[in-house]
Structures are given as structure tokens and as C-alpha cells.
PDB file of C-alpha atoms in Angstrom:
ATOM      1  CA  MET I   1      -0.009   0.253   0.317  1.00  0.00           C
ATOM      2  CA  ASN I   2       2.869   2.361   0.944  1.00  0.00           C
ATOM      3  CA  ASN I   3       4.156   2.905  -2.561  1.00  0.00           C
ATOM      4  CA  ARG I   4       0.247   3.417  -3.990  1.00  0.00           C
ATOM      5  CA  ARG I   5      -0.146   7.455  -4.840  1.00  0.00           C
ATOM      6  CA  SER I   6      -3.809   8.943  -3.653  1.00  0.00           C
ATOM      7  CA  PHE I   7      -5.652   9.071  -6.691  1.00  0.00           C
ATOM      8  CA  ILE I   8      -8.522   6.906  -8.569  1.00  0.00           C
ATOM      9  CA  VAL I   9      -8.376   7.134 -12.929  1.00  0.00           C
ATOM     10  CA  GLY I  10     -10.731   5.451 -15.509  1.00  0.00           C
ATOM     11  CA  ILE I  11      -9.111   3.307 -18.715  1.00  0.00           C
ATOM     12  CA  LYS I  12     -10.430   3.878 -21.878  1.00  0.00           C
ATOM     13  CA  SER I  13     -11.811   0.789 -23.114  1.00  0.00           C
ATOM     14  CA  LEU I  14     -12.670  -3.506 -22.228  1.00  0.00           C
ATOM     15  CA  LYS I  15      -8.904  -4.343 -21.870  1.00  0.00           C
ATOM     16  CA  LEU I  16      -5.288  -2.716 -20.539  1.00  0.00           C
ATOM     17  CA  SER I  17      -3.893  -1.129 -23.300  1.00  0.00           C
ATOM     18  CA  SER I  18       0.569  -1.708 -22.684  1.00  0.00           C
ATOM     19  CA  LYS I  19       0.095   1.831 -22.198  1.00  0.00           C
ATOM     20  CA  GLU I  20      -2.260   2.264 -19.500  1.00  0.00           C
ATOM     21  CA  LYS I  21      -0.354  -0.755 -17.500  1.00  0.00           C
ATOM     22  CA  PHE I  22       3.206   1.146 -18.153  1.00  0.00           C
ATOM     23  CA  PHE I  23       0.668   3.925 -16.203  1.00  0.00           C
ATOM     24  CA  ILE I  24      -0.387   1.773 -13.568  1.00  0.00           C
ATOM     25  CA  LYS I  25       2.916  -0.318 -12.829  1.00  0.00           C
ATOM     26  CA  LYS I  26       4.542   3.685 -12.593  1.00  0.00           C
ATOM     27  CA  TYR I  27       2.097   5.889 -10.673  1.00  0.00           C
ATOM     28  CA  LYS I  28       0.020   2.529  -9.239  1.00  0.00           C
ATOM     29  CA  PRO I  29      -3.042   4.669  -8.401  1.00  0.00           C
ATOM     30  CA  TRP I  30      -4.724   3.536  -4.943  1.00  0.00           C
ATOM     31  CA  GLY I  31      -8.066   2.538  -7.718  1.00  0.00           C
ATOM     32  CA  ILE I  32      -9.427   2.187 -11.095  1.00  0.00           C
ATOM     33  CA  ILE I  33     -13.365   3.434 -11.382  1.00  0.00           C
ATOM     34  CA  LEU I  34     -15.282   1.127 -14.177  1.00  0.00           C
ATOM     35  CA  PHE I  35     -17.493   2.902 -16.699  1.00  0.00           C
ATOM     36  CA  THR I  36     -20.029   1.700 -19.241  1.00  0.00           C
ATOM     37  CA  ARG I  37     -16.836   1.653 -21.706  1.00  0.00           C
ATOM     38  CA  ASN I  38     -15.394  -0.925 -19.870  1.00  0.00           C
ATOM     39  CA  ILE I  39     -17.817  -3.559 -19.625  1.00  0.00           C
ATOM     40  CA  SER I  40     -19.781  -5.528 -22.460  1.00  0.00           C
ATOM     41  CA  ASN I  41     -20.701  -8.926 -20.004  1.00  0.00           C
ATOM     42  CA  ILE I  42     -20.030 -10.281 -16.716  1.00  0.00           C
ATOM     43  CA  LYS I  43     -16.382 -12.936 -18.300  1.00  0.00           C
ATOM     44  CA  GLN I  44     -14.614  -9.777 -20.434  1.00  0.00           C
ATOM     45  CA  THR I  45     -15.175  -7.545 -17.154  1.00  0.00           C
ATOM     46  CA  LEU I  46     -13.995  -9.866 -14.572  1.00  0.00           C
ATOM     47  CA  ARG I  47     -11.260 -10.636 -17.143  1.00  0.00           C
ATOM     48  CA  LEU I  48      -9.940  -6.646 -16.970  1.00  0.00           C
ATOM     49  CA  THR I  49     -10.528  -6.139 -13.154  1.00  0.00           C
ATOM     50  CA  SER I  50      -8.079  -9.517 -12.507  1.00  0.00           C
ATOM     51  CA  SER I  51      -5.336  -7.957 -14.687  1.00  0.00           C
ATOM     52  CA  ILE I  52      -5.439  -4.790 -12.717  1.00  0.00           C
ATOM     53  CA  ARG I  53      -5.520  -7.011  -9.587  1.00  0.00           C
ATOM     54  CA  LYS I  54      -2.693  -9.344 -11.300  1.00  0.00           C
ATOM     55  CA  ILE I  55      -0.033  -5.727 -11.212  1.00  0.00           C
ATOM     56  CA  PHE I  56      -1.222  -5.131  -7.405  1.00  0.00           C
ATOM     57  CA  ASN I  57      -1.101  -8.822  -6.270  1.00  0.00           C
ATOM     58  CA  ASP I  58      -3.452  -7.706  -4.414  1.00  0.00           C
ATOM     59  CA  ARG I  59      -6.984  -9.550  -4.587  1.00  0.00           C
ATOM     60  CA  LYS I  60      -9.022  -7.009  -2.541  1.00  0.00           C
ATOM     61  CA  TYR I  61      -7.833  -3.705  -4.637  1.00  0.00           C
ATOM     62  CA  PRO I  62      -9.663  -1.298  -5.122  1.00  0.00           C
ATOM     63  CA  ILE I  63     -11.924  -1.121  -7.854  1.00  0.00           C
ATOM     64  CA  LEU I  64     -15.474   1.052  -8.131  1.00  0.00           C
ATOM     65  CA  ILE I  65     -18.088   1.971 -10.393  1.00  0.00           C
ATOM     66  CA  ASP I  66     -21.127   3.999 -10.295  1.00  0.00           C
ATOM     67  CA  GLN I  67     -24.079   1.672 -10.205  1.00  0.00           C
ATOM     68  CA  GLU I  68     -26.823   3.358  -9.235  1.00  0.00           C
ATOM     69  CA  GLY I  69     -29.874   2.007 -10.777  1.00  0.00           C
ATOM     70  CA  GLY I  70     -31.800   4.075 -12.994  1.00  0.00           C
ATOM     71  CA  LYS I  71     -29.867   6.080 -15.063  1.00  0.00           C
ATOM     72  CA  VAL I  72     -26.474   5.770 -13.296  1.00  0.00           C
ATOM     73  CA  ASN I  73     -26.073   2.601 -14.860  1.00  0.00           C
ATOM     74  CA  ARG I  74     -22.914   1.223 -15.949  1.00  0.00           C
ATOM     75  CA  LEU I  75     -24.300  -2.433 -16.187  1.00  0.00           C
ATOM     76  CA  LYS I  76     -26.611  -1.737 -18.810  1.00  0.00           C
ATOM     77  CA  ASN I  77     -25.112  -3.650 -21.155  1.00  0.00           C
ATOM     78  CA  ILE I  78     -25.215  -6.382 -18.917  1.00  0.00           C
ATOM     79  CA  ILE I  79     -29.070  -5.914 -17.350  1.00  0.00           C
ATOM     80  CA  SER I  80     -31.847  -2.854 -17.358  1.00  0.00           C
ATOM     81  CA  PHE I  81     -31.943  -1.721 -13.551  1.00  0.00           C
ATOM     82  CA  ASP I  82     -34.242   1.380 -15.589  1.00  0.00           C
ATOM     83  CA  ASN I  83     -37.199   1.852 -13.235  1.00  0.00           C
ATOM     84  CA  LEU I  84     -35.296   0.929  -9.694  1.00  0.00           C
ATOM     85  CA  THR I  85     -34.282   4.454  -9.782  1.00  0.00           C
ATOM     86  CA  SER I  86     -33.576   5.931  -5.602  1.00  0.00           C
ATOM     87  CA  GLU I  87     -36.731   8.059  -6.292  1.00  0.00           C
ATOM     88  CA  TYR I  88     -38.636   4.653  -6.718  1.00  0.00           C
ATOM     89  CA  PHE I  89     -37.086   3.766  -3.428  1.00  0.00           C
ATOM     90  CA  GLY I  90     -37.455   6.538  -1.531  1.00  0.00           C
ATOM     91  CA  LYS I  91     -41.810   6.717  -2.685  1.00  0.00           C
ATOM     92  CA  LYS I  92     -41.798   3.190  -1.530  1.00  0.00           C
ATOM     93  CA  PHE I  93     -40.017   3.879   1.910  1.00  0.00           C
ATOM     94  CA  VAL I  94     -42.830   6.394   2.786  1.00  0.00           C
ATOM     95  CA  LYS I  95     -45.350   4.559   1.187  1.00  0.00           C
ATOM     96  CA  ASN I  96     -45.033   0.913   2.770  1.00  0.00           C
ATOM     97  CA  PHE I  97     -41.977   0.907   4.333  1.00  0.00           C
ATOM     98  CA  LYS I  98     -42.205  -3.732   4.485  1.00  0.00           C
ATOM     99  CA  GLU I  99     -42.414  -3.481   0.785  1.00  0.00           C
ATOM    100  CA  PHE I 100     -39.255  -0.902   0.353  1.00  0.00           C
ATOM    101  CA  ASN I 101     -37.135  -2.964   2.709  1.00  0.00           C
ATOM    102  CA  ILE I 102     -37.660  -6.708   1.404  1.00  0.00           C
ATOM    103  CA  TYR I 103     -37.288  -4.981  -2.166  1.00  0.00           C
ATOM    104  CA  TYR I 104     -34.485  -2.291  -1.468  1.00  0.00           C
ATOM    105  CA  LYS I 105     -32.350  -4.940   0.446  1.00  0.00           C
ATOM    106  CA  LEU I 106     -33.646  -7.472  -2.633  1.00  0.00           C
ATOM    107  CA  PHE I 107     -31.850  -4.878  -5.005  1.00  0.00           C
ATOM    108  CA  ILE I 108     -28.427  -4.176  -3.235  1.00  0.00           C
ATOM    109  CA  ASP I 109     -28.761  -8.551  -2.752  1.00  0.00           C
ATOM    110  CA  LYS I 110     -28.486  -8.476  -7.007  1.00  0.00           C
ATOM    111  CA  THR I 111     -26.379  -5.388  -7.411  1.00  0.00           C
ATOM    112  CA  SER I 112     -23.476  -6.651  -5.128  1.00  0.00           C
ATOM    113  CA  TYR I 113     -24.523  -9.857  -6.496  1.00  0.00           C
ATOM    114  CA  LEU I 114     -23.305  -8.808 -10.376  1.00  0.00           C
ATOM    115  CA  LEU I 115     -20.566  -6.114  -8.556  1.00  0.00           C
ATOM    116  CA  LYS I 116     -18.459  -9.106  -7.626  1.00  0.00           C
ATOM    117  CA  SER I 117     -18.985 -11.525 -10.397  1.00  0.00           C
ATOM    118  CA  ILE I 118     -17.558  -8.410 -12.221  1.00  0.00           C
ATOM    119  CA  GLY I 119     -14.717  -7.531  -9.755  1.00  0.00           C
ATOM    120  CA  ALA I 120     -15.891  -4.175  -8.448  1.00  0.00           C
ATOM    121  CA  ASN I 121     -15.486  -4.210  -4.794  1.00  0.00           C
ATOM    122  CA  ILE I 122     -16.344  -0.665  -4.211  1.00  0.00           C
ATOM    123  CA  ASN I 123     -20.321   0.825  -5.304  1.00  0.00           C
ATOM    124  CA  THR I 124     -19.941   4.910  -5.329  1.00  0.00           C
ATOM    125  CA  SER I 125     -23.877   4.976  -3.901  1.00  0.00           C
ATOM    126  CA  PRO I 126     -25.700   6.022  -1.880  1.00  0.00           C
ATOM    127  CA  ILE I 127     -26.296   9.588  -3.253  1.00  0.00           C
ATOM    128  CA  LEU I 128     -27.972  11.958  -0.279  1.00  0.00           C
ATOM    129  CA  ASP I 129     -28.351  14.891  -2.102  1.00  0.00           C
ATOM    130  CA  LEU I 130     -32.141  16.221  -2.046  1.00  0.00           C
ATOM    131  CA  ARG I 131     -34.616  16.776  -4.202  1.00  0.00           C
ATOM    132  CA  ILE I 132     -35.300  20.355  -5.193  1.00  0.00           C
ATOM    133  CA  LYS I 133     -37.696  22.056  -7.077  1.00  0.00           C
ATOM    134  CA  GLY I 134     -36.003  23.701  -9.338  1.00  0.00           C
ATOM    135  CA  SER I 135     -32.659  22.782  -9.270  1.00  0.00           C
ATOM    136  CA  SER I 136     -30.906  21.100 -12.088  1.00  0.00           C
ATOM    137  CA  ASN I 137     -32.197  17.774 -13.602  1.00  0.00           C
ATOM    138  CA  ILE I 138     -28.873  16.311 -12.920  1.00  0.00           C
ATOM    139  CA  ILE I 139     -29.375  15.109  -9.417  1.00  0.00           C
ATOM    140  CA  GLY I 140     -33.436  14.568 -10.160  1.00  0.00           C
ATOM    141  CA  ASN I 141     -34.834  10.981  -9.423  1.00  0.00           C
ATOM    142  CA  ARG I 142     -31.544  10.166  -8.378  1.00  0.00           C
ATOM    143  CA  SER I 143     -32.118  11.225  -5.111  1.00  0.00           C
ATOM    144  CA  PHE I 144     -34.567   9.466  -2.440  1.00  0.00           C
ATOM    145  CA  SER I 145     -36.627  12.858  -1.228  1.00  0.00           C
ATOM    146  CA  ASN I 146     -36.995  15.816  -0.300  1.00  0.00           C
ATOM    147  CA  ASN I 147     -37.104  14.873   3.329  1.00  0.00           C
ATOM    148  CA  PRO I 148     -33.498  15.161   4.287  1.00  0.00           C
ATOM    149  CA  LYS I 149     -34.419  12.328   7.313  1.00  0.00           C
ATOM    150  CA  THR I 150     -35.962   9.795   4.707  1.00  0.00           C
ATOM    151  CA  VAL I 151     -32.831  10.126   2.968  1.00  0.00           C
ATOM    152  CA  SER I 152     -30.388   9.489   6.125  1.00  0.00           C
ATOM    153  CA  LYS I 153     -32.339   6.960   7.120  1.00  0.00           C
ATOM    154  CA  ILE I 154     -32.324   4.868   3.392  1.00  0.00           C
ATOM    155  CA  GLY I 155     -28.936   6.067   3.229  1.00  0.00           C
ATOM    156  CA  ASP I 156     -28.569   4.176   6.161  1.00  0.00           C
ATOM    157  CA  TYR I 157     -30.654   1.079   4.686  1.00  0.00           C
ATOM    158  CA  CYS I 158     -27.821   1.347   1.399  1.00  0.00           C
ATOM    159  CA  ILE I 159     -24.557   1.479   3.438  1.00  0.00           C
ATOM    160  CA  ASP I 160     -25.612  -1.214   5.503  1.00  0.00           C
ATOM    161  CA  TYR I 161     -26.721  -3.944   3.004  1.00  0.00           C
ATOM    162  CA  PHE I 162     -23.741  -3.500   0.594  1.00  0.00           C
ATOM    163  CA  HIS I 163     -21.729  -4.154   3.509  1.00  0.00           C
ATOM    164  CA  LYS I 164     -23.075  -6.945   4.855  1.00  0.00           C
ATOM    165  CA  ASN I 165     -22.494  -8.316   1.141  1.00  0.00           C
ATOM    166  CA  GLY I 166     -19.072  -7.384   0.992  1.00  0.00           C
ATOM    167  CA  ILE I 167     -18.597  -3.629  -0.824  1.00  0.00           C
ATOM    168  CA  GLY I 168     -17.463  -0.789   0.255  1.00  0.00           C
ATOM    169  CA  THR I 169     -20.040   2.282  -0.455  1.00  0.00           C
ATOM    170  CA  VAL I 170     -18.692   6.287  -1.676  1.00  0.00           C
ATOM    171  CA  MET I 171     -21.759   8.271  -0.271  1.00  0.00           C
ATOM    172  CA  LYS I 172     -22.172  11.856  -2.521  1.00  0.00           C
ATOM    173  CA  HIS I 173     -21.507  14.338  -3.312  1.00  0.00           C
ATOM    174  CA  ILE I 174     -20.726  15.537  -0.039  1.00  0.00           C
ATOM    175  CA  PRO I 175     -22.411  17.767   1.629  1.00  0.00           C
ATOM    176  CA  GLY I 176     -24.758  18.202  -0.538  1.00  0.00           C
ATOM    177  CA  HIS I 177     -25.583  19.302  -4.088  1.00  0.00           C
ATOM    178  CA  GLY I 178     -29.305  19.288  -4.722  1.00  0.00           C
ATOM    179  CA  LEU I 179     -29.636  23.124  -4.673  1.00  0.00           C
ATOM    180  CA  ALA I 180     -27.322  22.907  -7.354  1.00  0.00           C
ATOM    181  CA  LYS I 181     -29.005  25.190  -9.873  1.00  0.00           C
ATOM    182  CA  VAL I 182     -26.497  24.326 -13.149  1.00  0.00           C
ATOM    183  CA  ASP I 183     -25.083  20.817 -13.981  1.00  0.00           C
ATOM    184  CA  SER I 184     -21.118  20.492 -12.165  1.00  0.00           C
ATOM    185  CA  HIS I 185     -20.000  18.230 -15.700  1.00  0.00           C
ATOM    186  CA  HIS I 186     -20.605  21.747 -17.327  1.00  0.00           C
ATOM    187  CA  PHE I 187     -20.479  24.548 -15.154  1.00  0.00           C
ATOM    188  CA  THR I 188     -19.973  25.821 -11.706  1.00  0.00           C
ATOM    189  CA  PRO I 189     -22.952  26.156  -9.336  1.00  0.00           C
ATOM    190  CA  VAL I 190     -23.469  28.787  -6.402  1.00  0.00           C
ATOM    191  CA  VAL I 191     -25.464  28.399  -3.777  1.00  0.00           C
ATOM    192  CA  LYS I 192     -26.447  31.295  -1.953  1.00  0.00           C
ATOM    193  CA  LYS I 193     -28.330  29.271   1.592  1.00  0.00           C
ATOM    194  CA  LYS I 194     -26.763  30.244   5.048  1.00  0.00           C
ATOM    195  CA  LEU I 195     -24.823  27.803   7.247  1.00  0.00           C
ATOM    196  CA  ASN I 196     -28.117  27.955   9.236  1.00  0.00           C
ATOM    197  CA  TYR I 197     -30.323  26.416   5.982  1.00  0.00           C
ATOM    198  CA  LEU I 198     -28.044  23.800   5.116  1.00  0.00           C
ATOM    199  CA  SER I 199     -27.125  22.461   8.568  1.00  0.00           C
ATOM    200  CA  LYS I 200     -30.620  21.567   9.002  1.00  0.00           C
ATOM    201  CA  LYS I 201     -31.664  20.895   5.286  1.00  0.00           C
ATOM    202  CA  ASP I 202     -28.671  19.282   2.886  1.00  0.00           C
ATOM    203  CA  PHE I 203     -26.211  18.632   5.668  1.00  0.00           C
ATOM    204  CA  ILE I 204     -27.828  16.633   7.616  1.00  0.00           C
ATOM    205  CA  ALA I 205     -28.134  13.900   5.435  1.00  0.00           C
ATOM    206  CA  PHE I 206     -24.546  12.886   5.415  1.00  0.00           C
ATOM    207  CA  LYS I 207     -24.430  12.722   9.172  1.00  0.00           C
ATOM    208  CA  LYS I 208     -23.048   9.857  11.414  1.00  0.00           C
ATOM    209  CA  LYS I 209     -22.959   7.910   8.165  1.00  0.00           C
ATOM    210  CA  LYS I 210     -20.844   4.523   8.018  1.00  0.00           C
ATOM    211  CA  ALA I 211     -19.942   5.010   4.713  1.00  0.00           C
ATOM    212  CA  PHE I 212     -15.869   4.318   4.812  1.00  0.00           C
ATOM    213  CA  PHE I 213     -15.788   7.279   1.529  1.00  0.00           C
ATOM    214  CA  ALA I 214     -17.470   9.952   0.912  1.00  0.00           C
ATOM    215  CA  MET I 215     -17.099  11.910  -2.487  1.00  0.00           C
ATOM    216  CA  THR I 216     -17.187  15.713  -2.582  1.00  0.00           C
ATOM    217  CA  ALA I 217     -19.368  17.746  -4.611  1.00  0.00           C
ATOM    218  CA  HIS I 218     -18.200  20.402  -6.992  1.00  0.00           C
ATOM    219  CA  ILE I 219     -19.944  23.523  -5.878  1.00  0.00           C
ATOM    220  CA  ILE I 220     -19.765  26.674  -4.404  1.00  0.00           C
ATOM    221  CA  PHE I 221     -21.420  27.405  -0.644  1.00  0.00           C
ATOM    222  CA  SER I 222     -21.257  31.033  -1.074  1.00  0.00           C
ATOM    223  CA  LYS I 223     -22.018  31.721   2.068  1.00  0.00           C
ATOM    224  CA  ILE I 224     -19.263  30.061   3.685  1.00  0.00           C
ATOM    225  CA  ASP I 225     -16.158  29.911   0.954  1.00  0.00           C
ATOM    226  CA  ASN I 226     -17.246  32.199  -2.239  1.00  0.00           C
ATOM    227  CA  LYS I 227     -14.278  31.524  -3.696  1.00  0.00           C
ATOM    228  CA  ASN I 228     -14.154  27.356  -3.972  1.00  0.00           C
ATOM    229  CA  THR I 229     -15.679  24.547  -4.810  1.00  0.00           C
ATOM    230  CA  VAL I 230     -16.375  21.487  -1.553  1.00  0.00           C
ATOM    231  CA  THR I 231     -13.445  20.476  -3.446  1.00  0.00           C
ATOM    232  CA  HIS I 232     -10.679  23.137  -3.165  1.00  0.00           C
ATOM    233  CA  SER I 233     -12.690  24.617  -0.061  1.00  0.00           C
ATOM    234  CA  LYS I 234     -10.611  24.166   3.169  1.00  0.00           C
ATOM    235  CA  LYS I 235     -13.318  25.643   5.057  1.00  0.00           C
ATOM    236  CA  LEU I 236     -15.929  23.215   3.937  1.00  0.00           C
ATOM    237  CA  ILE I 237     -14.076  20.273   4.405  1.00  0.00           C
ATOM    238  CA  GLN I 238     -13.220  21.148   8.057  1.00  0.00           C
ATOM    239  CA  LEU I 239     -17.037  21.517   8.164  1.00  0.00           C
ATOM    240  CA  ILE I 240     -17.157  17.809   7.017  1.00  0.00           C
ATOM    241  CA  ARG I 241     -14.878  16.861   9.325  1.00  0.00           C
ATOM    242  CA  ASN I 242     -16.350  18.577  12.339  1.00  0.00           C
ATOM    243  CA  LYS I 243     -19.734  20.108  11.602  1.00  0.00           C
ATOM    244  CA  ILE I 244     -21.214  16.814   9.681  1.00  0.00           C
ATOM    245  CA  GLY I 245     -18.522  14.109  10.989  1.00  0.00           C
ATOM    246  CA  PHE I 246     -16.966  11.917   8.580  1.00  0.00           C
ATOM    247  CA  LYS I 247     -13.773  10.954   9.102  1.00  0.00           C
ATOM    248  CA  ASN I 248     -13.135   8.027   6.485  1.00  0.00           C
ATOM    249  CA  ILE I 249     -11.524   8.457   3.288  1.00  0.00           C
ATOM    250  CA  LEU I 250     -12.485  11.888   1.220  1.00  0.00           C
ATOM    251  CA  ILE I 251     -12.383  11.669  -2.579  1.00  0.00           C
ATOM    252  CA  SER I 252     -13.033  14.449  -4.771  1.00  0.00           C
ATOM    253  CA  ASP I 253     -15.520  14.148  -7.871  1.00  0.00           C
ATOM    254  CA  ASP I 254     -13.928  14.038 -10.877  1.00  0.00           C
ATOM    255  CA  LEU I 255     -11.440  16.428 -11.219  1.00  0.00           C
ATOM    256  CA  SER I 256     -12.033  16.822 -15.572  1.00  0.00           C
ATOM    257  CA  MET I 257     -15.550  18.691 -14.872  1.00  0.00           C
ATOM    258  CA  LYS I 258     -15.916  21.564 -15.935  1.00  0.00           C
ATOM    259  CA  SER I 259     -16.636  22.965 -12.712  1.00  0.00           C
ATOM    260  CA  LEU I 260     -13.173  22.971 -11.696  1.00  0.00           C
ATOM    261  CA  LYS I 261     -11.418  26.623 -13.557  1.00  0.00           C
ATOM    262  CA  GLU I 262      -7.900  25.555 -12.857  1.00  0.00           C
ATOM    263  CA  ASN I 263      -5.773  23.587 -15.436  1.00  0.00           C
ATOM    264  CA  LEU I 264      -6.266  20.018 -14.353  1.00  0.00           C
ATOM    265  CA  GLU I 265      -2.975  20.142 -12.482  1.00  0.00           C
ATOM    266  CA  LEU I 266      -3.305  23.011 -10.090  1.00  0.00           C
ATOM    267  CA  ASN I 267      -7.162  21.611  -9.537  1.00  0.00           C
ATOM    268  CA  THR I 268      -4.962  18.316  -8.501  1.00  0.00           C
ATOM    269  CA  ILE I 269      -2.312  20.307  -6.422  1.00  0.00           C
ATOM    270  CA  LYS I 270      -5.414  22.397  -4.822  1.00  0.00           C
ATOM    271  CA  THR I 271      -7.687  18.972  -4.125  1.00  0.00           C
ATOM    272  CA  PHE I 272      -4.963  18.115  -2.066  1.00  0.00           C
ATOM    273  CA  ASN I 273      -4.501  21.308  -0.360  1.00  0.00           C
ATOM    274  CA  ALA I 274      -7.783  21.649   0.848  1.00  0.00           C
ATOM    275  CA  GLY I 275      -8.163  18.236   2.729  1.00  0.00           C
ATOM    276  CA  CYS I 276      -8.937  15.637   0.281  1.00  0.00           C
ATOM    277  CA  ASN I 277      -7.517  12.763   0.773  1.00  0.00           C
ATOM    278  CA  ILE I 278      -7.882  10.951  -2.816  1.00  0.00           C
ATOM    279  CA  ALA I 279      -7.769  12.355  -6.370  1.00  0.00           C
ATOM    280  CA  LEU I 280     -10.613  11.141  -8.928  1.00  0.00           C
ATOM    281  CA  HIS I 281      -9.977  11.674 -12.703  1.00  0.00           C
ATOM    282  CA  CYS I 282     -12.451   9.392 -15.245  1.00  0.00           C
ATOM    283  CA  ASN I 283     -11.958  10.112 -18.327  1.00  0.00           C
ATOM    284  CA  GLY I 284      -9.514   7.410 -19.421  1.00  0.00           C
ATOM    285  CA  ASN I 285      -7.463  10.564 -21.422  1.00  0.00           C
ATOM    286  CA  LEU I 286      -3.633   8.947 -20.407  1.00  0.00           C
ATOM    287  CA  LYS I 287      -1.952  12.253 -21.236  1.00  0.00           C
ATOM    288  CA  GLU I 288      -4.466  14.390 -18.211  1.00  0.00           C
ATOM    289  CA  MET I 289      -3.673  10.708 -16.377  1.00  0.00           C
ATOM    290  CA  GLU I 290      -0.074  11.370 -16.340  1.00  0.00           C
ATOM    291  CA  ILE I 291      -0.296  15.014 -14.767  1.00  0.00           C
ATOM    292  CA  VAL I 292      -2.797  13.642 -11.881  1.00  0.00           C
ATOM    293  CA  GLY I 293      -1.001  10.762 -11.299  1.00  0.00           C
ATOM    294  CA  ARG I 294       2.484  13.167 -11.377  1.00  0.00           C
ATOM    295  CA  ASN I 295       0.852  16.010  -8.395  1.00  0.00           C
ATOM    296  CA  SER I 296      -0.675  12.964  -5.800  1.00  0.00           C
ATOM    297  CA  PRO I 297       1.159  12.518  -2.958  1.00  0.00           C
ATOM    298  CA  LEU I 298       1.490   8.533  -1.802  1.00  0.00           C
ATOM    299  CA  VAL I 299      -0.850   7.233  -0.154  1.00  0.00           C
ATOM    300  CA  ASN I 300      -0.313   8.109   4.123  1.00  0.00           C
ATOM    301  CA  LYS I 301      -0.652   6.529   7.228  1.00  0.00           C
ATOM    302  CA  PHE I 302      -4.393   7.534   7.405  1.00  0.00           C
ATOM    303  CA  ILE I 303      -5.692   6.290   3.656  1.00  0.00           C
ATOM    304  CA  SER I 304      -3.879   3.114   4.450  1.00  0.00           C
ATOM    305  CA  LYS I 305      -5.668   2.835   8.251  1.00  0.00           C
ATOM    306  CA  LYS I 306      -8.655   3.516   6.201  1.00  0.00           C
ATOM    307  CA  THR I 307      -8.000   1.058   3.191  1.00  0.00           C
ATOM    308  CA  SER I 308      -7.010  -1.560   6.096  1.00  0.00           C
ATOM    309  CA  GLN I 309     -10.229  -1.340   7.503  1.00  0.00           C
ATOM    310  CA  PHE I 310     -12.564  -1.147   4.298  1.00  0.00           C
ATOM    311  CA  TYR I 311     -10.669  -4.663   3.332  1.00  0.00           C
ATOM    312  CA  LYS I 312     -12.325  -5.931   6.545  1.00  0.00           C
ATOM    313  CA  ILE I 313     -15.620  -6.041   4.955  1.00  0.00           C
ATOM    314  CA  LEU I 314     -14.583  -7.852   1.710  1.00  0.00           C
ATOM    315  CA  SER I 315     -14.702 -11.726   1.599  1.00  0.00           C
TER     316      SER I 315
END
């Protein structure tokens, strides 16, 4: 673990290219994230993840995937989860808890089974952002509810059920993306609500969570830090640590998103300076990956310790 670097990258295709193998051996990223472009069927994906783990000689090496269900379904070449949105489960939770519990556990059990069968061991779920009327549709039905207590409770079930199945979870987008009026993949959202309001609404859903990982929001909360997105804000990361009380590994959202206005090198450096533990880069562009790799520090004792705790739940 000690010679790995504190970043996660995506890869381009269905198998590792010789250049990607060279890159992984040279920079030793902490983890790899899979997308639909990497998945054609179960057998092929397992071959891919096995080839990654072989490089590290670590059968528990972190391999992540965004498998929320609904519109964020990286397994769509294998199975459709189109109707099983977070909104669907949120409504079921309120209407008929008993039914919710049966359906949701089944959904997570089956998702976990699929993730294990392709060699993924971390799911970037649950989304704990609130569903806010008039906000950007980038969250939309990916949210469980507009009620922070409902979102928080379902979040606990999600984390617990995945952990029992030997899958780590990344709650996102801490401390809350729900109020964003624009899509942070393309623009920088600015939220003008005061801390007092946010503490009673958006931030509550992330409190007292047992997730091993959380992903930051690329949004500006102007009343707390009017210059930096959460990913680059020391103030907001202190708030995540102290007020929200998240003490585990903090991963940035994708550094290639347009919400971040500096060049990639500066965006990477600022991510670590603000207090994120691990930088995430998703698009598989090797030149960009090298910039992130070069500017990511070696894994420190904190990350090593927390990674070991995560490894303990893996079967």
C-alpha cells in the first residue's frame, strides 16, 4: 500500500492497453473506476479487473463503479435497472416500509452479486443529495427524497446492506448537491443559502454515516467560501470533518469536470491542499492521467489505515 499514490483513474476500453499497464505500474493509483465503456459482459469485465489486480498482486485492490440504478447504470450492457431509481425506493419507503425493505434489500443483494461477479468492490452510492424543485436535473430521480430524514435513513440501509454483501460505499456528493441550479459537469453551481439553513437541510443527510468513503461536490457554497468549490475549500472540508463528522476517506468528484476552472495540474494540487484524501479522474485520457498521477502524493498512514478497515469487510 505504501508505494501507491492517492488517486483513482478510469481506463479507456474493455482491456488494459500496454500504455495503461505501464502507467499503472509507474504511478500505482490507489484505485481504478469502471464505466460502461469498460463493460461488455461479465466474463470480459472480470478478466479486466483480474488483470488490474494482478499488477498489484492484491485480490482486494479497490475497483469502483457508479452503479446507482435508474439512469446511472454502468452495467447496462449486462442488465437494465432503468425503473429502479432512488426516487422509486424513496416513495416506497414512505408509502409501505415493509415492501420497501424487501425490495430494497433484494435490489442491493442482486447489485452486489453482479458487482462481485465482475470484480468491483466499491459502489459510489448512496446519493444523499436532496431532491429540490427548480434545481438542475443532474440529480433529479437519483435522489431518494426532498426530506433529509428520509434520505438519511435510506442511506443507512444502503450502506449497511452493501457492507453486509462485502461491497464498500461512497456517499455523495458531500455536503449536498441538491440545491445546484446547473450541472457541475459543465458549469460551476453556486448555492447562496446560509450555513444555518444548510445545517438543518442538505447537510443532515450525511451525518452519522458508516460509509468508508465520501465524494465531494464541485459546488460553491458562497456564504461559507465564495471562491472555492467544496473540493478545493479548506473551510468546507473542515466543516465536513467537524460539523458533519465524516472521519473516513474523502474522494474528490471527477477532476475533469468543467465546474473546476483551473488547469488540471492546479486542480489536482488544490484538491489535496484543501484536505481531500484521494483525487478522482474519470475520462481515461492518458496525458491527463499522468498530470494527476504526478501531482498526487503517496498514500499516507491515514489512507492506509482506513483502506485496511475497508478490506476487512471484503469476502
